[in-house]
Coordinates of C-alpha atoms in Angstrom, one line a residue:
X179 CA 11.3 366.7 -59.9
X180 CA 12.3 370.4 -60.2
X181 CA 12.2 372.1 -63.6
X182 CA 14.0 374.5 -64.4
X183 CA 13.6 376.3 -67.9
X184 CA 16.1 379.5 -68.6
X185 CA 14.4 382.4 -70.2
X186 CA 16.5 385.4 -71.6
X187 CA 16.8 387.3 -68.6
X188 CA 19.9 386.4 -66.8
X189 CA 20.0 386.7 -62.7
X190 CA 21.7 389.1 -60.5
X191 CA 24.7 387.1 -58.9
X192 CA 24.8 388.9 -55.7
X193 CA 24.8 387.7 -52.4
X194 CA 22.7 384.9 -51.5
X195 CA 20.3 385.2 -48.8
X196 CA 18.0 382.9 -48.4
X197 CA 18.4 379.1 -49.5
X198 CA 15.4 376.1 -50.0
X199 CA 16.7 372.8 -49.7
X200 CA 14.8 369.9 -50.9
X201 CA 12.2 371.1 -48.7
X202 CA 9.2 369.0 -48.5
X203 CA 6.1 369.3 -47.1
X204 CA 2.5 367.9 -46.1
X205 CA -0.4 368.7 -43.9
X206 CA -2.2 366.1 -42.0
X207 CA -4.4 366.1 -45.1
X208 CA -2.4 365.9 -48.1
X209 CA 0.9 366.8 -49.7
X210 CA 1.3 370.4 -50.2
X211 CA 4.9 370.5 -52.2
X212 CA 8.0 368.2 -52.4
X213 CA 11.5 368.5 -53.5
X214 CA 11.6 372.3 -53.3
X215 CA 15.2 373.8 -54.3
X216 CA 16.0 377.6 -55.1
X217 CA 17.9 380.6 -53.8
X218 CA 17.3 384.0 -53.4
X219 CA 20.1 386.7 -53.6
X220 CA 20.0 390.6 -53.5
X221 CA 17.8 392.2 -55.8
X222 CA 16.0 389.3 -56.9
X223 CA 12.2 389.6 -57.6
X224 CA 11.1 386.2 -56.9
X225 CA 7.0 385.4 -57.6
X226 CA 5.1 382.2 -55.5
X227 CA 2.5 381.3 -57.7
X228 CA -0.3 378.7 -57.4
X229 CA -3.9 378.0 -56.4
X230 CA -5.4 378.6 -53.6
X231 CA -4.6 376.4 -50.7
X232 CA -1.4 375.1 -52.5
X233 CA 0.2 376.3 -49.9
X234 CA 2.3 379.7 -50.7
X235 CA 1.6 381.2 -47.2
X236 CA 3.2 377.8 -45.7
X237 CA 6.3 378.3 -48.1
X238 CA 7.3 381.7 -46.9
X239 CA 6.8 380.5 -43.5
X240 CA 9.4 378.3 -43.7
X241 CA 12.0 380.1 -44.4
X242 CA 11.2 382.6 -40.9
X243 CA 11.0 379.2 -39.0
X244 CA 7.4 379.9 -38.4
X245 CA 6.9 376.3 -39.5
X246 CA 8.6 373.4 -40.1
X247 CA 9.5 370.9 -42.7
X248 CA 9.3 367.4 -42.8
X249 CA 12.0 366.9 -45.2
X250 CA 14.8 369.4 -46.0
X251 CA 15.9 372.8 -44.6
X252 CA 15.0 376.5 -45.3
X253 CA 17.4 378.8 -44.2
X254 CA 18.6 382.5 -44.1
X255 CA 22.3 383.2 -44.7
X256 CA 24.5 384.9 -42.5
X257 CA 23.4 388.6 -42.2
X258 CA 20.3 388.6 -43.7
X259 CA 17.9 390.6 -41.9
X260 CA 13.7 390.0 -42.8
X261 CA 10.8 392.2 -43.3
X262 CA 7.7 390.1 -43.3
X263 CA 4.1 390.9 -43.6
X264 CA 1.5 388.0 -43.3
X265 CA -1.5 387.6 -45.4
X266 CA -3.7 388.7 -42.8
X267 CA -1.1 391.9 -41.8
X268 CA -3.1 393.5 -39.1
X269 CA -2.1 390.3 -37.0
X270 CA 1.6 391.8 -36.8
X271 CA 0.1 394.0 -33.9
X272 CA 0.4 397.4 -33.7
X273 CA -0.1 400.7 -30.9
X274 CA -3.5 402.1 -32.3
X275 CA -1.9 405.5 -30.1
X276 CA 1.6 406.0 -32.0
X277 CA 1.6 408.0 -34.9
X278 CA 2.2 406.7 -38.3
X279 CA 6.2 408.5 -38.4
X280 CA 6.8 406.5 -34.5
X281 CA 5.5 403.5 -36.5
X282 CA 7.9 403.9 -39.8
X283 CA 11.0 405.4 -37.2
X284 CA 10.8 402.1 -35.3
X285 CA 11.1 399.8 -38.3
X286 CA 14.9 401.1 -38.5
X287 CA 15.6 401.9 -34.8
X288 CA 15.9 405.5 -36.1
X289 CA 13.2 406.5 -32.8
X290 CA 15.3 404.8 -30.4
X291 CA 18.4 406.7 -32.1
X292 CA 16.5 410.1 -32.0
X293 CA 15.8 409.7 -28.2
X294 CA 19.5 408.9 -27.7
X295 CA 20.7 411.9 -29.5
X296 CA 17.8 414.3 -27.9
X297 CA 19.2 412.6 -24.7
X298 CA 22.7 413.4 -25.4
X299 CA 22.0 417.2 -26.7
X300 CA 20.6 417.6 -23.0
X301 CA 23.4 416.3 -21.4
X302 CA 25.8 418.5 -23.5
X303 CA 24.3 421.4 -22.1
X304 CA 26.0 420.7 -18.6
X305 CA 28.9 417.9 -19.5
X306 CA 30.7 418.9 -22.6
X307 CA 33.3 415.6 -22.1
X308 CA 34.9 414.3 -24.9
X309 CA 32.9 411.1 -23.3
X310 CA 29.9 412.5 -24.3
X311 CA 30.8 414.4 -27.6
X312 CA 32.2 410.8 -28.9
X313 CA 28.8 409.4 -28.0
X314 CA 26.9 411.7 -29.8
X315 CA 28.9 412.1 -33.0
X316 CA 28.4 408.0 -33.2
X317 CA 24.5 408.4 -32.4
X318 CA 24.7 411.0 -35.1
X319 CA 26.6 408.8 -37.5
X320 CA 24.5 405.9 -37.2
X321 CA 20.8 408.4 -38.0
X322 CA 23.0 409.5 -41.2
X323 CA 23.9 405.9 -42.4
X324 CA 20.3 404.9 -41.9
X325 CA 19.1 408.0 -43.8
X326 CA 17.5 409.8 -40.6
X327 CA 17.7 413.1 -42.0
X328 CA 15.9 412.5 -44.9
X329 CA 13.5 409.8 -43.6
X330 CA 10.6 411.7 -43.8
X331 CA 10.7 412.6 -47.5
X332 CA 11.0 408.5 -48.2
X333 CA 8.0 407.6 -45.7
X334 CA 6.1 410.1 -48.1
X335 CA 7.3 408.8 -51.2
X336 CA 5.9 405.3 -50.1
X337 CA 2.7 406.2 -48.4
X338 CA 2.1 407.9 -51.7
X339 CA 3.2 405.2 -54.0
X340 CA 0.6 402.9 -51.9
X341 CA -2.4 405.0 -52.1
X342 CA -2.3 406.8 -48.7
X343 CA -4.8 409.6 -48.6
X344 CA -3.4 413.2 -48.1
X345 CA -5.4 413.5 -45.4
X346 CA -3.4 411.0 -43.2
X347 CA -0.2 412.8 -42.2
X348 CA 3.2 411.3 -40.4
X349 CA 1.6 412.7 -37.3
X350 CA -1.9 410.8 -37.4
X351 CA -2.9 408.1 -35.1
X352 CA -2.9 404.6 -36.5
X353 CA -6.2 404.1 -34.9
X354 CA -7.5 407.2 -36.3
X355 CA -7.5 405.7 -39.7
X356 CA -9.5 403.3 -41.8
X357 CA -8.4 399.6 -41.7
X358 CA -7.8 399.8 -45.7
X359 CA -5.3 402.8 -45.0
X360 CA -3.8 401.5 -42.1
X361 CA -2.9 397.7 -43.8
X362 CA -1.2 400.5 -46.6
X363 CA 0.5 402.0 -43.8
X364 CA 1.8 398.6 -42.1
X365 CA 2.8 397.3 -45.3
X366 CA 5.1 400.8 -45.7
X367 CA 6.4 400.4 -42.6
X368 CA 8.1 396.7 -43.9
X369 CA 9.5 398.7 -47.3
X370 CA 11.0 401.6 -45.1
X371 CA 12.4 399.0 -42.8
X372 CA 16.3 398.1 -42.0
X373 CA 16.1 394.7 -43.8
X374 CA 17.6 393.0 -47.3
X375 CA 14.9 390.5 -47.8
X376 CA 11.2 391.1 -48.2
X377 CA 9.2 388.2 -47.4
X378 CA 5.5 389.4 -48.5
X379 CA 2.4 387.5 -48.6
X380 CA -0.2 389.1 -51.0
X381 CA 1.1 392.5 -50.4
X382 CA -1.6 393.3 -53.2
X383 CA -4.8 392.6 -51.7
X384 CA -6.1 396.1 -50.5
X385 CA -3.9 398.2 -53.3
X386 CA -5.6 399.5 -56.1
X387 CA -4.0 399.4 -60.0
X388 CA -2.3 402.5 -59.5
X389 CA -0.7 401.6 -56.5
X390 CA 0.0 397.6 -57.3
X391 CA 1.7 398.8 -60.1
X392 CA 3.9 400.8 -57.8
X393 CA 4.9 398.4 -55.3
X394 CA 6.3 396.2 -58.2
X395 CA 8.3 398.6 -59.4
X396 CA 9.3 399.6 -56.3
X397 CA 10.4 396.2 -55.1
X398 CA 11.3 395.3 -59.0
X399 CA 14.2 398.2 -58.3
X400 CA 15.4 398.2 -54.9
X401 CA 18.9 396.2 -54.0
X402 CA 16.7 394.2 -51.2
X403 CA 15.4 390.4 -52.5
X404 CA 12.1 390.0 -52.5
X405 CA 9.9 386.9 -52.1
X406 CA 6.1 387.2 -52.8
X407 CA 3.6 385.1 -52.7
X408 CA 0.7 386.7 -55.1
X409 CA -2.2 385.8 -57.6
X410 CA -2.1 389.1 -59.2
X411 CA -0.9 389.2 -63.0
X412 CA -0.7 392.9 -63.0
X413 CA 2.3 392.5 -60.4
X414 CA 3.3 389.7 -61.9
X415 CA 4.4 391.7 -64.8
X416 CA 6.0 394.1 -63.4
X417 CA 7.9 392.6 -60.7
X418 CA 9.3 388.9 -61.0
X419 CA 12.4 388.3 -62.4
X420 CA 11.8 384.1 -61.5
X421 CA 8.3 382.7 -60.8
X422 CA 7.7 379.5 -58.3
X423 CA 5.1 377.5 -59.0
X424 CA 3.2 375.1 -56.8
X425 CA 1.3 372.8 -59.0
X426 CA -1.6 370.9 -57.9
X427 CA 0.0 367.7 -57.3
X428 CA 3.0 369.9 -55.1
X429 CA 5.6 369.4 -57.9
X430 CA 7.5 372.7 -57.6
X431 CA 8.5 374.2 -61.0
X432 CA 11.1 377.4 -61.2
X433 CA 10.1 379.4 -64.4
X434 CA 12.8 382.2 -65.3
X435 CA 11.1 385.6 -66.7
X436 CA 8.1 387.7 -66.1
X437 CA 4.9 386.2 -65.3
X438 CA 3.6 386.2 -69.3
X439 CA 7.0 384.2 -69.7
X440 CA 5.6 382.4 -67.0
X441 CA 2.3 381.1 -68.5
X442 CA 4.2 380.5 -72.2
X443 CA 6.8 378.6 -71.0
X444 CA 4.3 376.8 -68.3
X445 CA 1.6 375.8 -70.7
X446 CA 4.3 374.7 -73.8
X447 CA 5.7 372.5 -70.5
X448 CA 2.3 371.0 -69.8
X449 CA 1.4 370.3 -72.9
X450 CA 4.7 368.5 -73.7
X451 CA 3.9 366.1 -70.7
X452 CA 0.5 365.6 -71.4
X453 CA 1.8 364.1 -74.7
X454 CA 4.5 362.4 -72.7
X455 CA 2.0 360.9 -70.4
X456 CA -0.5 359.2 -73.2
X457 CA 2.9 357.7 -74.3
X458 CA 3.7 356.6 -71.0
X459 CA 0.3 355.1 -70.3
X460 CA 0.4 353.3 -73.7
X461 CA 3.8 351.8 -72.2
X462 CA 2.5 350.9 -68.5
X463 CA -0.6 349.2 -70.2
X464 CA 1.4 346.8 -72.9
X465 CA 3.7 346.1 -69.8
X466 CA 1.1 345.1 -67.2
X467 CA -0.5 343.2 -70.3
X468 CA 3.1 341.3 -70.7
X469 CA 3.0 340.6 -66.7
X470 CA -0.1 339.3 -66.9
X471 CA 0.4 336.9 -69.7
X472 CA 3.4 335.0 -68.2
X473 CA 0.4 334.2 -65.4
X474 CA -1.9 332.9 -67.8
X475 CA 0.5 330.1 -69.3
X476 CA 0.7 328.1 -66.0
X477 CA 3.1 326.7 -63.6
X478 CA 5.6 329.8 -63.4
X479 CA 9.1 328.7 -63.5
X480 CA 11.4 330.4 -61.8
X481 CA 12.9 331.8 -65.7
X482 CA 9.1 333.0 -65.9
X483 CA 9.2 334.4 -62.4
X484 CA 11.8 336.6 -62.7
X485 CA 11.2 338.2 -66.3
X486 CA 7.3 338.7 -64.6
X487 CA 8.5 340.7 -61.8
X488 CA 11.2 342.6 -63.4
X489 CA 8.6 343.8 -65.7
X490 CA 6.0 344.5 -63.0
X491 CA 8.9 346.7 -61.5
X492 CA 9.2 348.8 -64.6
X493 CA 5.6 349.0 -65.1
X494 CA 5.8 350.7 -61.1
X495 CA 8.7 352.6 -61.7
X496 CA 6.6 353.9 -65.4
X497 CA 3.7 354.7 -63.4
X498 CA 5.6 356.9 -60.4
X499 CA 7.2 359.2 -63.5
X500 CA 3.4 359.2 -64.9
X501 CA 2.3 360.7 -61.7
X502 CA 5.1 363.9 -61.6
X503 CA 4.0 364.6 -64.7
X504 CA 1.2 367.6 -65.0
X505 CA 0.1 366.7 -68.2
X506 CA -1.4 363.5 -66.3
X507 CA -3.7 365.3 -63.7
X508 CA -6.3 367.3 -63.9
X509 CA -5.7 371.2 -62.1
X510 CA -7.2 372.2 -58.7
X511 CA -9.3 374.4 -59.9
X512 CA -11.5 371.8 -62.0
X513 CA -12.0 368.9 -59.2
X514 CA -14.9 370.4 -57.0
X515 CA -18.3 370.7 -58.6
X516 CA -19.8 374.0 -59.3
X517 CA -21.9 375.0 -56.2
X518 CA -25.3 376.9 -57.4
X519 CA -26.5 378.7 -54.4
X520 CA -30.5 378.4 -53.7
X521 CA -32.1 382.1 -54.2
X522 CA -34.3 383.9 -51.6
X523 CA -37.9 385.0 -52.5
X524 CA -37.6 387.3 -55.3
X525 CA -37.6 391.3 -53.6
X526 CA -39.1 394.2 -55.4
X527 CA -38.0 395.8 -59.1
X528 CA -36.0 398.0 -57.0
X529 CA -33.6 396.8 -54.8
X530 CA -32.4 399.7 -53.5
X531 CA -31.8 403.0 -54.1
X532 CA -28.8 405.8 -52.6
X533 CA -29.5 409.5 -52.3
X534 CA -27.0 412.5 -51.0
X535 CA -25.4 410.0 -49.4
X536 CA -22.4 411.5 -46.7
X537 CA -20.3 409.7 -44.5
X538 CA -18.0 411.7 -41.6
X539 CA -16.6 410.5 -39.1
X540 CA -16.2 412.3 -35.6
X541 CA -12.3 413.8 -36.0
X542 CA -13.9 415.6 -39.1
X543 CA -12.3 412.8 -41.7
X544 CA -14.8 413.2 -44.8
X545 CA -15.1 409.1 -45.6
X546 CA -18.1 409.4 -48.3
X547 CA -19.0 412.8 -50.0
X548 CA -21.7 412.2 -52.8
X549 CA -24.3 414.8 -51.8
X550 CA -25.3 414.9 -55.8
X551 CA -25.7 411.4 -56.4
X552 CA -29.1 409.2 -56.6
X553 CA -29.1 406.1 -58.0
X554 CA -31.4 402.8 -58.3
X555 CA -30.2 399.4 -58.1
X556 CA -32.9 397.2 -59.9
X557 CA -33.6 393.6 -59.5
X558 CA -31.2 391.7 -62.3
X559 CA -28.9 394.7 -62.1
X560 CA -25.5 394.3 -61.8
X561 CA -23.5 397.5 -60.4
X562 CA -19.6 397.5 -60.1
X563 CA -18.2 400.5 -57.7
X564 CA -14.8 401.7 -58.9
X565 CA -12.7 404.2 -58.0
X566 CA -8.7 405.0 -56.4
X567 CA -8.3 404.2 -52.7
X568 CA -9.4 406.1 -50.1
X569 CA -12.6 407.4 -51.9
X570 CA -15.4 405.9 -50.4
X571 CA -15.9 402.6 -52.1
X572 CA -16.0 400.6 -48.9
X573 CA -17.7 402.7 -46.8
X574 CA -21.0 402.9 -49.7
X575 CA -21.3 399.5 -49.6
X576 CA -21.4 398.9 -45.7
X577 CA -23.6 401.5 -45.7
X578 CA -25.7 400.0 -48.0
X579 CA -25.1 396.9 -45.9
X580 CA -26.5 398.4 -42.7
X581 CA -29.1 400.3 -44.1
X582 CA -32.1 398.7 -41.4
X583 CA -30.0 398.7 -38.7
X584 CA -28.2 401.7 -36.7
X585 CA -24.9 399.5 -36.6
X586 CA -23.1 402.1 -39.5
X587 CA -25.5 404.9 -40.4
X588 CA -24.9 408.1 -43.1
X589 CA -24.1 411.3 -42.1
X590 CA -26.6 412.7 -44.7
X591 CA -28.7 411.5 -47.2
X592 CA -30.5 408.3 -47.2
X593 CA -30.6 404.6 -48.8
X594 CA -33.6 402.6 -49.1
X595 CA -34.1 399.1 -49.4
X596 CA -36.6 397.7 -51.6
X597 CA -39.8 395.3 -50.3
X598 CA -38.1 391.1 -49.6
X599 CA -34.6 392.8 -50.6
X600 CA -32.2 390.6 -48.6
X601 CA -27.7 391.5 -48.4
X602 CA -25.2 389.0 -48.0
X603 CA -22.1 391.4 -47.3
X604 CA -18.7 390.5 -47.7
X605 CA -16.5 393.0 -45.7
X606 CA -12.4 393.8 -46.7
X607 CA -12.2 393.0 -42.5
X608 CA -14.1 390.3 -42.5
X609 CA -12.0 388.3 -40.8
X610 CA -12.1 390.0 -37.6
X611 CA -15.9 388.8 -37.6
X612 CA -14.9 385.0 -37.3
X613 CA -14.7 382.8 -34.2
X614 CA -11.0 382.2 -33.4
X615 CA -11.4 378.9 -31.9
X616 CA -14.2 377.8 -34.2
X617 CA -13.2 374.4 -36.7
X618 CA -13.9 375.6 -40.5
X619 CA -16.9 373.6 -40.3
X620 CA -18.4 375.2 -37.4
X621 CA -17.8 378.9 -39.0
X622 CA -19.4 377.4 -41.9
X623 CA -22.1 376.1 -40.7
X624 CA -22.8 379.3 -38.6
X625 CA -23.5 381.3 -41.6
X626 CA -24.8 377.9 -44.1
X627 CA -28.2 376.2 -43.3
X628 CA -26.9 372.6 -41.5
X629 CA -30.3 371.3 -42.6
X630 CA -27.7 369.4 -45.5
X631 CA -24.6 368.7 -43.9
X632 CA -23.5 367.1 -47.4
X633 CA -24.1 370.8 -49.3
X634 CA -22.1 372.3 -46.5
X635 CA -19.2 370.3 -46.9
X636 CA -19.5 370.1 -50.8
X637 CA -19.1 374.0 -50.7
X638 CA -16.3 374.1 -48.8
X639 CA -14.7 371.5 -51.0
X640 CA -15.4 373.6 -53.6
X641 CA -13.5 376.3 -52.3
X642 CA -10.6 374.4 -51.5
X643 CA -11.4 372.7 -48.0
X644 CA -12.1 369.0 -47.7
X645 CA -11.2 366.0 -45.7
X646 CA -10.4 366.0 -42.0
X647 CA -9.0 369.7 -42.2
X648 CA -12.2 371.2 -42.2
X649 CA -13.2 369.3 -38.6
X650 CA -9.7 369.7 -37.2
X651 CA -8.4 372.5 -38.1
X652 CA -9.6 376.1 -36.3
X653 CA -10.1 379.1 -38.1
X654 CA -6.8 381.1 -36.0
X655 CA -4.7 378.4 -38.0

């Protein structure tokens, strides 16, 4: 079943671009989604929503024929050129020695167009042709109607609107930046690209406020469609125009409106079919109870028979409709058990403490300046480390996070760690620290004691990964 409930924003009617047709879906596990059916046309803002391992990622994937469906087809219409960035965006590969303008240039062909006209200029010098003069005025005509000329004022505008730290110029090396600054940068090169559909998959993840906000309003207002898979209510906001939801039994539901028109709408929906579905339990019980008492009068005739079975049929075809119905299930988020993690011997009152702390790296890039600051962390403390992008958060804490080892050292200043003090550290790369090949339970188990394999597998259950999946499936998947 796929709802759809219209809100008071109407929809552009442009172009379509991109269509779902009662796509379904499953993974050798369970059903991710089913009967999925929506367009997308120009300057549409459209929102995936749903928990995590619903399967959003698998969604937009579709439609670039990354994967495919068992039911159904996902298409792109005629003309419609993609931008896509993954989840995980650093996996779209890039040349750690071009500079961050090569990068942006080469996302519209303006590089290759700039080399022809260069090419050309030379050539004039000796061959003045009408040949050649007609190639160049069409090179020429081409930079223009992809906005060449003014090209570098939009990269700026975009690098900005995402966070990009002045230091980091349209001549820097994308190696020479930080991994934070150069997913910013990778993402910009997708919003400066030739395309008119956005395909992006939690653009959000490394922006801050300032700059999430942007994006949205950035998307919200350009004549491209965008399609975004995100968990972020701030966006949300700002950018959809229609919200997908994947529910946790894979019903689809298309929601028209913002994202707090979203949530009204949703929860007014679920409630009416949690009603619904004590009604329609009250009617599958008195019919099962009228099946079962033509059995318990005897010989069946074949009268009896036939009124038995035809209400057995209803009492199936009652029970089906109670089981699209969300009212009837309970959410994702509620089926795994709370996992309360075992604590290590109990380290000094102070846990650690940061003083003068610098961080620079060897091209002169200042990553941490706090040559003022001293501060204690004590045990039962709970510190939160704010700040824009680009100022140092990161590096403090795997600073902190190396502090007994020479892996990531300070520049200046120092951080102690108190007596028994013990870091778990959760990096914003910390993917590129797993084992490619590795099944989830293997990774899992290389960082969880396998003295209980029952605890391992209950906390991975509890973040979303259970059955067979976690023994099949490896971690590049």
């Amino acid at each position: 079943m796929n709802t759809e409930i219209n809100m008071s924003e109407p929809l552009r009617t442009n172009r379509t671009l991109a269509v779902y047709n009662n796509i379904a879906f499953s993974s050798p596990e369970r059903l991710l989604f089913y009967d999925v059916n929506f367009s997308i046309r120009t300057g549409e803002s459209v929102a995936v929503v749903g928990a995590g391992g619903s399967g959003k990622s698998v969604l937009l994937k579709l439609l670039l024929g990354l994967k495919e469906p068992q039911e159904g087809s996902a298409f792109l219409t005629k003309q419609t050129k993609t931008g896509y960035v993954p989840q995980e965006i650093e996996s779209m590969g890039f040349d750690s020695n071009s500079t961050v303008r090569q990068l942006f240039y080469s996302t519209r062909g303006l590089d290759v167009l700039e080399n022809t006209m260069r090419e050309l200029e030379e050539k004039m010098t000796s061959d003045s042709s009408s040949g050649v003069l007609n190639q160049y005025s069409a090179a020429t005509e081409q930079f223009e109607k992809l906005e060449g000329y003014t090209a570098e004022t939009s990269i700026e505008t975009i690098l900005s609107g995402l966070g990009v730290q002045g230091h980091i110029s349209l001549d820097t090396k994308l190696g020479e930046v930080s991994s934070g600054q150069r997913t910013k940068i990778l993402l910009g090169g997708a919003l400066f690209a030739d395309s008119n559909l956005l395909i992006l998959d939690d653009p959000t993840s490394h922006l801050d406020s300032q700059s999430t906000l942007w994006l949205a309003n950035y998307l919200r207002q350009t004549k491209q469609g965008s399609l975004v898979a995100t968990s972020s209510p701030q966006f949300l906001n700002a950018f959809a125009t229609r919200v997908i939801e994947i529910t946790n039994i894979g019903r689809v539901i298309v929601f028209e409106g913002n994202y707090n028109q979203f949530i009204q709408k949703r929860d007014m929906l679920f409630e009416a079919e949690r009603v619904a579905a004590e009604q329609k339990k009250q009617e599958i019980e008195r019919l099962r109870t009228a099946a079962k008492r033509f059995k318990t009068w005897g010989r069946e005739t074949q009268e009896t028979a036939r009124k038995r079975k035809t209400i057995e049929r209803r009492a199936d075809r009652a029970e089906t409709e109670l089981d699209e119905m969300l009212g009837a299930h309970v959410r994702r988020e509620h089926r795994y058990k709370i996992q309360h993690f075992e604590e290590d011997q109990a380290s000094g009152k102070d846990v650690a403490r940061v003083q003068g702390v610098t961080k620079q790296y060897e091209n002169g890039f200042m990553a941490l300046n706090l040559p003022h600051v001293d501060i204690t962390l004590r045990r039962g403390e709970r510190m939160a480390i704010i700040g824009k992008n680009g100022v140092g958060k990161s590096t403090l804490l795997r600073l902190v996070a190396h502090a007994r080892d020479e892996e990531f050292s300070a520049t200046s200043g120092s951080i102690d760690l108190g007596s028994n003090t013990t870091i778990g550290y959760y990096a914003p790369d910390i993917t590129s620290d797993l084992k490619a090949h590795n099944t989830i339970l293997n990774e899992a188990t290389e960082h969880i004691s396998a003295s209980d394999m029952g605890r391992v597998r209950a906390i991975l259950g509890y973040w979303g990964f259970s059955g067979e999946e976690i023994v099949r499936i490896q971690i590049k998947d």
